[in-house]
Tab-separated table of C-alpha atoms (C1' of nucleotides) in Angstrom:
chain	number	residue	atom	x	y	z
A	13	UNK	CA	0.000	0.000	0.000
A	14	UNK	CA	1.480	3.323	-1.100
A	15	UNK	CA	0.496	6.761	0.155
A	16	UNK	CA	1.514	9.983	-1.590
A	17	UNK	CA	3.029	12.947	0.228
A	18	UNK	CA	0.513	14.726	2.413
A	19	UNK	CA	-2.162	12.123	1.772
A	20	UNK	CA	-4.215	11.168	4.795
A	21	UNK	CA	-4.957	7.461	5.245
A	22	UNK	CA	-6.398	7.279	8.764
A	23	UNK	CA	-9.281	9.538	9.730
A	24	UNK	CA	-9.522	10.382	13.425
A	25	UNK	CA	-12.649	8.844	14.899
A	26	UNK	CA	-13.264	6.518	11.949
A	27	UNK	CA	-14.046	2.888	12.795
A	28	UNK	CA	-10.753	1.036	13.207
A	29	UNK	CA	-10.548	-2.010	10.964
A	30	UNK	CA	-6.812	-2.310	10.371
A	31	UNK	CA	-3.361	-2.288	11.852
A	32	UNK	CA	-0.561	-0.796	9.810
A	33	UNK	CA	3.154	-1.299	9.719
A	34	UNK	CA	5.258	1.385	8.070
A	35	UNK	CA	7.566	-0.283	5.559
A	36	UNK	CA	9.081	2.802	3.971
A	37	UNK	CA	9.022	6.586	4.140
A	38	UNK	CA	7.530	8.510	7.000
A	39	UNK	CA	4.143	9.136	8.541
A	40	UNK	CA	2.772	11.651	11.016
A	41	UNK	CA	0.059	10.922	13.573
A	42	UNK	CA	-2.087	13.679	14.983
A	43	UNK	CA	-5.256	14.684	16.757
A	44	UNK	CA	-7.311	17.765	15.977
A	45	UNK	CA	-9.481	20.119	17.981
A	46	UNK	CA	-12.729	21.314	16.370
A	47	UNK	CA	-11.235	24.717	15.536
A	48	UNK	CA	-8.284	23.208	13.710
A	49	UNK	CA	-5.625	23.277	16.403
A	50	UNK	CA	-3.468	20.237	15.812
A	51	UNK	CA	-1.242	18.127	18.019
A	52	UNK	CA	1.136	15.778	16.278
A	53	UNK	CA	1.389	12.822	18.637
A	54	UNK	CA	4.235	11.133	16.833
A	55	UNK	CA	6.203	10.458	13.699
A	56	UNK	CA	6.506	6.876	12.490
A	57	UNK	CA	8.990	5.383	10.050
A	58	UNK	CA	10.179	2.054	8.707
A	59	UNK	CA	9.291	-0.764	11.095
A	60	UNK	CA	6.915	1.197	13.323
A	61	UNK	CA	3.448	-0.049	14.186
A	62	UNK	CA	0.369	2.087	13.750
A	63	UNK	CA	-3.003	1.586	15.275
A	64	UNK	CA	-2.097	0.147	18.642
A	65	UNK	CA	-3.980	3.063	20.161
A	66	UNK	CA	-7.187	1.978	18.486
A	67	UNK	CA	-9.990	0.017	20.022
A	68	UNK	CA	-13.126	0.390	17.954
A	69	UNK	CA	-12.277	3.713	16.362
A	70	UNK	CA	-8.969	5.417	15.650
A	71	UNK	CA	-7.844	7.858	18.322
A	72	UNK	CA	-5.746	9.775	15.814
A	73	UNK	CA	-5.402	10.712	12.151
A	74	UNK	CA	-2.424	9.708	10.037
A	75	UNK	CA	-0.858	11.298	6.985
A	76	UNK	CA	2.145	10.484	4.824
A	77	UNK	CA	5.146	12.740	5.179
A	78	UNK	CA	6.917	12.793	1.854
A	79	UNK	CA	5.453	9.559	0.550
A	80	UNK	CA	5.244	6.318	2.485
A	81	UNK	CA	4.614	2.649	1.991
A	82	UNK	CA	2.619	0.644	4.476
A	83	UNK	CA	1.472	-2.843	5.155
A	84	UNK	CA	-2.171	-3.128	6.127
A	85	UNK	CA	-3.405	-5.900	8.456
A	86	UNK	CA	-7.160	-6.208	8.988
A	87	UNK	CA	-7.960	-6.773	12.657
A	88	UNK	CA	-9.710	-10.035	11.878
A	89	UNK	CA	-6.630	-11.372	10.143
A	90	UNK	CA	-4.441	-10.223	13.021
A	91	UNK	CA	-6.639	-12.116	15.432
A	92	UNK	CA	-6.142	-15.283	13.433
A	93	UNK	CA	-2.410	-14.653	13.396
A	94	UNK	CA	-2.139	-14.073	17.129
A	95	UNK	CA	-4.051	-17.274	17.751
A	96	UNK	CA	-1.506	-19.222	15.740
A	97	UNK	CA	1.522	-17.296	17.005
A	98	UNK	CA	0.955	-16.244	20.624
A	99	UNK	CA	4.380	-14.618	20.668
A	100	UNK	CA	3.036	-12.007	18.268
A	101	UNK	CA	0.654	-10.838	20.934
A	102	UNK	CA	3.593	-10.473	23.288
A	103	UNK	CA	5.473	-8.525	20.629
A	104	UNK	CA	2.539	-6.157	20.180
A	105	UNK	CA	2.353	-5.556	23.883
A	106	UNK	CA	6.052	-4.784	24.024
A	107	UNK	CA	5.592	-2.342	21.196
A	108	UNK	CA	2.693	-0.696	23.040
A	109	UNK	CA	4.786	-0.492	26.223
A	110	UNK	CA	7.658	1.142	24.412
A	111	UNK	CA	5.227	3.613	22.922
A	112	UNK	CA	3.687	4.315	26.335
A	113	UNK	CA	7.075	5.108	27.843
A	114	UNK	CA	7.819	7.485	24.948
A	115	UNK	CA	4.479	9.191	25.442
A	116	UNK	CA	5.144	9.806	29.105
A	117	UNK	CA	8.340	11.595	28.183
A	118	UNK	CA	6.418	13.603	25.622
A	119	UNK	CA	3.802	14.577	28.176
A	120	UNK	CA	6.570	15.957	30.356
A	121	UNK	CA	7.880	17.840	27.358
A	122	UNK	CA	4.478	19.352	26.556
A	123	UNK	CA	3.447	20.039	30.119
A	124	UNK	CA	6.626	21.218	31.741
A	125	UNK	CA	9.449	22.113	29.349
A	126	UNK	CA	10.259	25.561	27.953
A	127	UNK	CA	10.364	26.213	24.203
A	128	UNK	CA	14.177	25.980	24.212
A	129	UNK	CA	14.093	22.679	26.030
A	130	UNK	CA	11.447	21.327	23.671
A	131	UNK	CA	13.419	22.119	20.544
A	132	UNK	CA	16.607	20.707	22.086
A	133	UNK	CA	14.731	17.545	23.060
A	134	UNK	CA	13.396	17.238	19.534
A	135	UNK	CA	16.904	17.457	18.088
A	136	UNK	CA	18.186	14.801	20.502
A	137	UNK	CA	15.236	12.570	19.646
A	138	UNK	CA	16.173	12.788	15.978
A	139	UNK	CA	19.714	11.755	16.931
A	140	UNK	CA	18.495	8.630	18.628
A	141	UNK	CA	17.112	7.436	15.290
A	142	UNK	CA	20.678	7.360	13.969
A	143	UNK	CA	23.167	4.609	14.521
A	144	UNK	CA	25.247	5.328	17.621
A	145	UNK	CA	27.689	8.150	17.278
A	146	UNK	CA	30.242	9.730	19.542
A	147	UNK	CA	28.228	12.285	21.529
A	148	UNK	CA	31.139	14.719	21.678
A	149	UNK	CA	31.426	14.801	17.867
A	150	UNK	CA	29.178	16.869	15.574
A	151	UNK	CA	26.102	14.969	14.387
A	152	UNK	CA	24.445	15.536	11.016
A	153	UNK	CA	20.679	15.437	11.122
A	154	UNK	CA	17.948	15.341	8.558
A	155	UNK	CA	14.625	16.942	9.476
A	156	UNK	CA	12.268	15.618	6.828
A	157	UNK	CA	9.229	17.396	8.262
A	158	UNK	CA	8.305	21.049	7.684
A	159	UNK	CA	8.522	23.541	10.550
A	160	UNK	CA	4.741	23.458	10.886
A	161	UNK	CA	4.929	19.798	11.826
A	162	UNK	CA	7.775	20.343	14.274
A	163	UNK	CA	5.740	23.113	15.895
A	164	UNK	CA	2.596	20.990	16.154
A	165	UNK	CA	4.674	18.155	17.574
A	166	UNK	CA	6.248	20.360	20.258
A	167	UNK	CA	3.146	22.358	21.118
A	168	UNK	CA	4.699	25.608	19.824
A	169	UNK	CA	4.201	27.914	16.841
A	170	UNK	CA	6.399	27.788	13.755
A	171	UNK	CA	7.738	31.239	14.595
A	172	UNK	CA	8.992	30.074	17.965
A	173	UNK	CA	10.615	26.954	16.486
A	174	UNK	CA	12.306	29.074	13.852
A	175	UNK	CA	13.511	31.639	16.376
A	176	UNK	CA	14.970	29.009	18.667
A	177	UNK	CA	16.801	27.230	15.882
A	178	UNK	CA	18.218	30.631	14.891
A	179	UNK	CA	19.253	31.254	18.497
A	180	UNK	CA	20.992	27.856	18.662
A	181	UNK	CA	22.792	28.764	15.468
A	182	UNK	CA	23.891	32.105	16.860
A	183	UNK	CA	25.149	30.316	19.973
A	184	UNK	CA	27.181	27.965	17.750
A	185	UNK	CA	25.313	24.946	19.091
A	186	UNK	CA	24.123	23.945	15.634
A	187	UNK	CA	24.709	24.917	12.033
A	188	UNK	CA	21.884	25.051	9.520
A	189	UNK	CA	23.123	23.874	6.141
A	190	UNK	CA	19.680	23.886	4.600
A	191	UNK	CA	16.116	23.872	5.851
A	192	UNK	CA	16.138	20.117	6.286
A	193	UNK	CA	19.787	19.580	7.049
A	194	UNK	CA	21.152	20.552	10.445
A	195	UNK	CA	24.444	19.743	12.165
A	196	UNK	CA	24.628	19.537	15.941
A	197	UNK	CA	27.981	21.100	16.743
A	198	UNK	CA	27.780	20.454	20.480
A	199	UNK	CA	25.447	17.501	21.018
A	200	UNK	CA	26.256	17.290	24.702
A	201	UNK	CA	25.310	20.909	25.339
A	202	UNK	CA	22.055	20.391	23.469
A	203	UNK	CA	21.350	17.283	25.485
A	204	UNK	CA	21.936	19.272	28.675
A	205	UNK	CA	19.458	21.907	27.528
A	206	UNK	CA	16.967	19.190	26.583
A	207	UNK	CA	16.979	17.807	30.128
A	208	UNK	CA	16.339	21.243	31.550
A	209	UNK	CA	19.743	21.479	33.212
A	210	UNK	CA	21.059	24.882	32.273
B	18	UNK	CA	0.415	-4.541	49.710
B	19	UNK	CA	-0.590	-1.317	51.431
B	20	UNK	CA	0.883	2.117	50.785
B	21	UNK	CA	0.312	5.073	53.102
B	22	UNK	CA	-0.761	8.501	51.865
B	23	UNK	CA	2.006	10.268	49.993
B	24	UNK	CA	4.286	7.247	50.143
B	25	UNK	CA	6.226	6.586	46.961
B	26	UNK	CA	6.454	2.952	45.854
B	27	UNK	CA	7.896	3.207	42.333
B	28	UNK	CA	11.076	5.184	41.763
B	29	UNK	CA	11.466	6.642	38.273
B	30	UNK	CA	14.366	4.955	36.506
B	31	UNK	CA	14.623	2.080	38.983
B	32	UNK	CA	14.890	-1.416	37.490
B	33	UNK	CA	11.387	-2.678	36.794
B	34	UNK	CA	10.732	-6.016	38.466
B	35	UNK	CA	6.990	-5.880	39.037
B	36	UNK	CA	3.594	-5.111	37.639
B	37	UNK	CA	0.991	-3.650	39.943
B	38	UNK	CA	-2.765	-3.632	39.990
B	39	UNK	CA	-4.492	-1.020	42.114
B	40	UNK	CA	-7.039	-2.775	44.316
B	41	UNK	CA	-8.120	0.159	46.444
B	42	UNK	CA	-7.544	3.857	46.952
B	43	UNK	CA	-5.748	6.051	44.456
B	44	UNK	CA	-2.297	6.456	43.027
B	45	UNK	CA	-0.558	9.167	41.022
B	46	UNK	CA	2.070	8.515	38.356
B	47	UNK	CA	4.600	11.161	37.420
B	48	UNK	CA	7.903	12.008	35.816
B	49	UNK	CA	10.353	14.580	37.118
B	50	UNK	CA	12.858	16.925	35.552
B	51	UNK	CA	16.209	17.347	37.311
B	52	UNK	CA	15.199	20.720	38.758
B	53	UNK	CA	12.036	19.336	40.320
B	54	UNK	CA	9.454	20.261	37.711
B	55	UNK	CA	6.882	17.496	37.766
B	56	UNK	CA	4.420	16.155	35.233
B	57	UNK	CA	1.711	13.878	36.559
B	58	UNK	CA	1.078	11.460	33.721
B	59	UNK	CA	-1.993	9.895	35.219
B	60	UNK	CA	-4.085	8.943	38.217
B	61	UNK	CA	-4.904	5.289	38.774
B	62	UNK	CA	-7.601	3.749	40.922
B	63	UNK	CA	-9.259	0.431	41.682
B	64	UNK	CA	-8.735	-2.009	38.828
B	65	UNK	CA	-6.086	-0.030	36.957
B	66	UNK	CA	-2.826	-1.575	35.827
B	67	UNK	CA	0.522	-0.014	36.607
B	68	UNK	CA	3.810	-0.693	34.971
B	69	UNK	CA	2.750	-1.345	31.399
B	70	UNK	CA	5.050	1.509	30.404
B	71	UNK	CA	8.039	-0.306	31.821
B	72	UNK	CA	10.565	-2.324	29.907
B	73	UNK	CA	13.706	-2.800	31.977
B	74	UNK	CA	13.305	0.286	34.157
B	75	UNK	CA	10.263	2.274	35.189
B	76	UNK	CA	9.525	5.294	33.013
B	77	UNK	CA	7.679	7.006	35.876
B	78	UNK	CA	7.432	7.291	39.630
B	79	UNK	CA	4.314	6.363	41.567
B	80	UNK	CA	2.947	7.571	44.870
B	81	UNK	CA	-0.168	6.811	46.893
B	82	UNK	CA	-2.837	9.487	46.985
B	83	UNK	CA	-4.628	9.188	50.307
B	84	UNK	CA	-3.653	5.595	50.982
B	85	UNK	CA	-3.855	2.770	48.505
B	86	UNK	CA	-3.758	-0.984	48.325
B	87	UNK	CA	-2.021	-2.771	45.487
B	88	UNK	CA	-1.379	-6.210	44.180
B	89	UNK	CA	2.214	-6.797	43.135
B	90	UNK	CA	3.081	-9.249	40.303
B	91	UNK	CA	6.760	-9.974	39.711
B	92	UNK	CA	7.532	-9.985	35.977
B	93	UNK	CA	8.798	-13.554	36.149
B	94	UNK	CA	5.548	-14.728	37.655
B	95	UNK	CA	3.573	-12.805	35.045
B	96	UNK	CA	5.516	-14.512	32.310
B	97	UNK	CA	4.556	-17.896	33.729
B	98	UNK	CA	0.956	-16.759	33.922
B	99	UNK	CA	0.820	-15.486	30.355
B	100	UNK	CA	2.265	-18.760	29.137
B	101	UNK	CA	-0.531	-20.662	30.821
B	102	UNK	CA	-3.249	-18.149	29.945
B	103	UNK	CA	-2.519	-16.546	26.572
B	104	UNK	CA	-5.679	-14.475	26.865
B	105	UNK	CA	-4.006	-12.545	29.676
B	106	UNK	CA	-1.461	-11.260	27.231
B	107	UNK	CA	-4.311	-10.057	25.037
B	108	UNK	CA	-5.916	-8.404	28.012
B	109	UNK	CA	-2.701	-6.577	28.832
B	110	UNK	CA	-2.363	-5.356	25.293
B	111	UNK	CA	-5.924	-4.066	25.328
B	112	UNK	CA	-5.163	-2.260	28.532
B	113	UNK	CA	-2.052	-0.731	26.986
B	114	UNK	CA	-4.046	0.332	23.916
B	115	UNK	CA	-6.686	1.994	26.035
B	116	UNK	CA	-3.942	3.804	27.908
B	117	UNK	CA	-2.295	4.883	24.646
B	118	UNK	CA	-5.514	6.402	23.367
B	119	UNK	CA	-5.956	8.311	26.633
B	120	UNK	CA	-2.412	9.582	26.421
B	121	UNK	CA	-2.933	10.936	22.943
B	122	UNK	CA	-5.853	12.967	24.205
B	123	UNK	CA	-3.695	14.179	27.064
B	124	UNK	CA	-0.936	15.223	24.699
B	125	UNK	CA	-3.453	17.360	22.830
B	126	UNK	CA	-4.514	18.843	26.130
B	127	UNK	CA	-0.954	19.680	27.149
B	128	UNK	CA	0.212	20.846	23.745
B	129	UNK	CA	-2.754	22.750	22.415
B	130	UNK	CA	-5.451	23.568	24.965
B	131	UNK	CA	-5.800	26.783	26.961
B	132	UNK	CA	-5.861	26.765	30.759
B	133	UNK	CA	-9.668	27.085	30.773
B	134	UNK	CA	-10.023	24.180	28.384
B	135	UNK	CA	-7.615	22.077	30.437
B	136	UNK	CA	-9.501	22.562	33.682
B	137	UNK	CA	-12.833	21.922	31.950
B	138	UNK	CA	-11.401	18.750	30.401
B	139	UNK	CA	-10.181	17.633	33.791
B	140	UNK	CA	-13.633	18.085	35.304
B	141	UNK	CA	-15.253	16.127	32.471
B	142	UNK	CA	-12.668	13.363	32.881
B	143	UNK	CA	-13.617	13.062	36.529
B	144	UNK	CA	-17.260	12.732	35.453
B	145	UNK	CA	-16.467	9.824	33.213
B	146	UNK	CA	-15.328	7.842	36.264
B	147	UNK	CA	-18.875	8.056	37.590
B	148	UNK	CA	-21.716	5.824	36.583
B	149	UNK	CA	-23.669	7.365	33.709
B	150	UNK	CA	-25.676	10.405	34.578
B	151	UNK	CA	-27.949	12.740	32.671
B	152	UNK	CA	-25.557	15.308	31.157
B	153	UNK	CA	-28.096	18.127	31.489
B	154	UNK	CA	-28.408	17.532	35.257
B	155	UNK	CA	-25.909	18.830	37.842
B	156	UNK	CA	-23.149	16.321	38.632
B	157	UNK	CA	-21.479	16.024	42.012
B	158	UNK	CA	-17.749	15.422	41.851
B	159	UNK	CA	-15.085	14.475	44.307
B	160	UNK	CA	-11.563	15.715	43.649
B	161	UNK	CA	-9.463	13.611	45.987
B	162	UNK	CA	-6.168	15.158	44.863
B	163	UNK	CA	-4.741	18.478	46.080
B	164	UNK	CA	-4.562	21.453	43.712
B	165	UNK	CA	-0.834	20.893	43.300
B	166	UNK	CA	-1.523	17.522	41.720
B	167	UNK	CA	-4.235	18.896	39.454
B	168	UNK	CA	-1.812	21.593	38.321
B	169	UNK	CA	1.006	19.130	37.645
B	170	UNK	CA	-1.429	16.924	35.766
B	171	UNK	CA	-2.649	19.781	33.552
B	172	UNK	CA	0.725	21.451	33.024
B	173	UNK	CA	-0.387	24.577	34.914
B	174	UNK	CA	0.385	26.229	38.263
B	175	UNK	CA	-1.837	25.861	41.302
B	176	UNK	CA	-2.652	29.566	41.125
B	177	UNK	CA	-4.015	29.202	37.615
B	178	UNK	CA	-6.081	26.146	38.520
B	179	UNK	CA	-7.486	27.968	41.513
B	180	UNK	CA	-8.267	31.101	39.505
B	181	UNK	CA	-10.059	29.153	36.798
B	182	UNK	CA	-12.164	27.181	39.246
B	183	UNK	CA	-13.095	30.513	40.835
B	184	UNK	CA	-13.976	31.908	37.419
B	185	UNK	CA	-16.184	28.888	36.671
B	186	UNK	CA	-17.872	29.456	40.000
B	187	UNK	CA	-18.468	33.123	39.229
B	188	UNK	CA	-19.935	32.110	35.860
B	189	UNK	CA	-22.284	29.726	37.676
B	190	UNK	CA	-20.863	26.760	35.779
B	191	UNK	CA	-19.877	24.997	38.992
B	192	UNK	CA	-20.363	25.379	42.700
B	193	UNK	CA	-17.599	24.666	45.173
B	194	UNK	CA	-19.027	23.090	48.314
B	195	UNK	CA	-15.638	22.323	49.765
B	196	UNK	CA	-12.097	22.025	48.486
B	197	UNK	CA	-12.649	18.454	47.381
B	198	UNK	CA	-16.329	18.595	46.580
B	199	UNK	CA	-17.511	20.343	43.442
B	200	UNK	CA	-20.845	20.336	41.644
B	201	UNK	CA	-21.019	20.827	37.901
B	202	UNK	CA	-24.103	22.981	37.441
B	203	UNK	CA	-23.944	23.001	33.633
B	204	UNK	CA	-22.064	19.873	32.552
B	205	UNK	CA	-22.848	20.448	28.904
B	206	UNK	CA	-21.381	23.948	28.912
B	207	UNK	CA	-18.247	22.654	30.608
B	208	UNK	CA	-17.975	19.878	28.072
B	209	UNK	CA	-18.226	22.456	25.298
B	210	UNK	CA	-15.414	24.470	26.856
B	211	UNK	CA	-13.348	21.299	27.277
B	212	UNK	CA	-13.516	20.581	23.545
B	213	UNK	CA	-12.374	24.095	22.738
B	214	UNK	CA	-15.670	25.109	21.201
B	215	UNK	CA	-16.412	28.484	22.722
C	18	DT	C1'	18.126	34.363	-16.198
C	19	DA	C1'	14.140	35.997	-14.269
C	20	DC	C1'	9.819	35.040	-12.111
C	21	DC	C1'	6.820	32.930	-8.861
C	22	DA	C1'	4.788	30.420	-4.909
C	23	DG	C1'	5.364	28.308	-0.797
C	24	DA	C1'	8.067	27.802	3.215
C	25	DC	C1'	10.897	29.972	6.414
C	26	DT	C1'	12.845	33.880	9.188
C	27	DT	C1'	12.758	38.100	11.645
C	28	DG	C1'	10.829	42.064	14.061
C	29	DA	C1'	7.241	44.539	16.874
C	30	DT	C1'	3.673	44.046	19.861
C	31	DT	C1'	0.322	41.669	22.834
C	32	DC	C1'	-1.426	38.606	26.240
C	33	DA	C1'	-2.180	34.173	28.787
C	34	DG	C1'	-0.364	32.251	32.315
C	35	DG	C1'	3.604	32.335	35.548
C	36	DT	C1'	5.777	34.463	39.577
C	37	DC	C1'	5.832	36.797	43.763
C	38	DA	C1'	3.468	38.165	47.780
C	39	DA	C1'	-0.229	38.546	50.937
C	40	DG	C1'	-4.281	36.852	53.033
C	41	DG	C1'	-7.985	33.243	53.996
C	42	DT	C1'	-9.740	28.604	55.598
C	43	DG	C1'	-10.453	24.538	57.940
C	44	DA	C1'	-8.771	20.441	60.186
C	45	DT	C1'	-5.991	18.953	64.095
C	46	DG	C1'	-4.169	19.061	68.724
C	47	DG	C1'	-3.186	21.309	73.106
D	20	DC	C1'	-11.517	27.533	72.339
D	21	DC	C1'	-7.574	28.998	70.388
D	22	DA	C1'	-3.093	28.082	67.991
D	23	DT	C1'	-0.931	26.005	64.299
D	24	DC	C1'	-0.031	24.257	59.911
D	25	DA	C1'	-0.947	22.951	55.419
D	26	DC	C1'	-3.417	24.094	51.672
D	27	DC	C1'	-5.976	27.171	49.023
D	28	DT	C1'	-7.374	31.821	47.058
D	29	DT	C1'	-6.621	36.387	45.486
D	30	DG	C1'	-4.100	40.376	43.825
D	31	DA	C1'	-0.244	42.885	41.399
D	32	DC	C1'	3.101	42.473	38.278
D	33	DC	C1'	6.133	40.205	34.840
D	34	DT	C1'	7.571	37.406	31.017
D	35	DG	C1'	7.841	33.682	27.526
D	36	DA	C1'	5.668	32.539	23.755
D	37	DA	C1'	1.768	33.824	20.669
D	38	DT	C1'	0.153	36.914	17.314
D	39	DC	C1'	0.501	40.092	13.689
D	40	DA	C1'	3.156	41.786	9.968
D	41	DA	C1'	6.883	42.220	6.897
D	42	DG	C1'	10.639	40.474	4.603
D	43	DT	C1'	13.771	36.574	2.588
D	44	DC	C1'	15.127	32.310	0.691
D	45	DT	C1'	14.587	28.236	-2.320
D	46	DG	C1'	13.461	25.376	-5.873
D	47	DG	C1'	10.657	24.884	-9.818
D	48	DT	C1'	9.202	26.875	-14.319
D	49	DA	C1'	9.530	29.261	-18.566
DNA sequence: TACCAGACTTGATTCAGGTCAAGGTGATGG
DNA sequence: CCATCACCTTGACCTGAATCAAGTCTGGTA
């Protein structure tokens, strides 16, 4: 199943018939308020599960971010699978647990961190998607999502995100090679900011 | 297992050996930043599971709220149980899914709602713990947690929570019989505010 | 090479909610 | 019956981030 850039494939509140696994590209998950305010609850990429947070109807909408490929599993089929392979059920629970722990961290971010701390946390999160690197060396990052999405993920406005990235640049903590391509010059400092210790 | 009021029984970051089920009383779950800022990620009461968001170490701390009784299940024992009763594993996953959906709503609250909307949402959440009632009739609520906890749950300060409850009172949306005992005079109006539609 | 549209940045100003600082309240114990 | 203490409310003021309003950059098109 292929989804074009910006195309929505899960409607918030719609009856939930399927699980999805992201096989390629990227996806954003979000919830909306009636007046259009949006909270992006997560980004998913290759290997991530989608739809664990769905009982009878989806608790979130989902949209491709620059084109994505997915594997769709109807709930009924999943049920048959879990009956034959009980370890799958265990795997799904593990996945849900991992996700829960991530969400708790994100709640702390949204409820208690300053804008600076949020952006720093976001940058460090992006790092953790990379293969391990020496934390004292510069790290090159790709930010495939537009500023609007970063803002809606961090509970900020795009102006604030932009301003803080500019401030980090001025402080020589990062360099901005292009809109999507950022280098962390002092990953450890950024990590310190992210944890609220400065 | 009995825990006295205010007593902490899960240390954030400690190695996770056990699951818990709340059998009586109430419990608050939270994460801390190094400087003491606190985000309460949830309240749990009779029947709720604790520790789903734990892989090798706990992602949160937990503390009794006015005395609580718990049932402790070592992970090893759980594993034996799930092997004998595969449906338990399914049950746990369902529980985790339910929790995930709740957390997404809470992320929207923390990232995108105003203080008024947050407090209104909190009041409506408390309602949903009650047995069904006519939404056009006044609803009596008990708020067993201190204002500090409400504030840390909503990502606000206690002053703001207090001010907004006072404002709701002045607007005749609620009446405050005592610190812990509140009556929603116009549940539907409060629900409207909670959803950000006013 | 110049034009255009959409996305991003930057600046000026405003405001919701935080901070600081008094009071009030009500449960407990002497 | 009063003192005490912990918690809550209220008021005055401040500030971090939002809002409003121009610019600026980039990549695609002709």
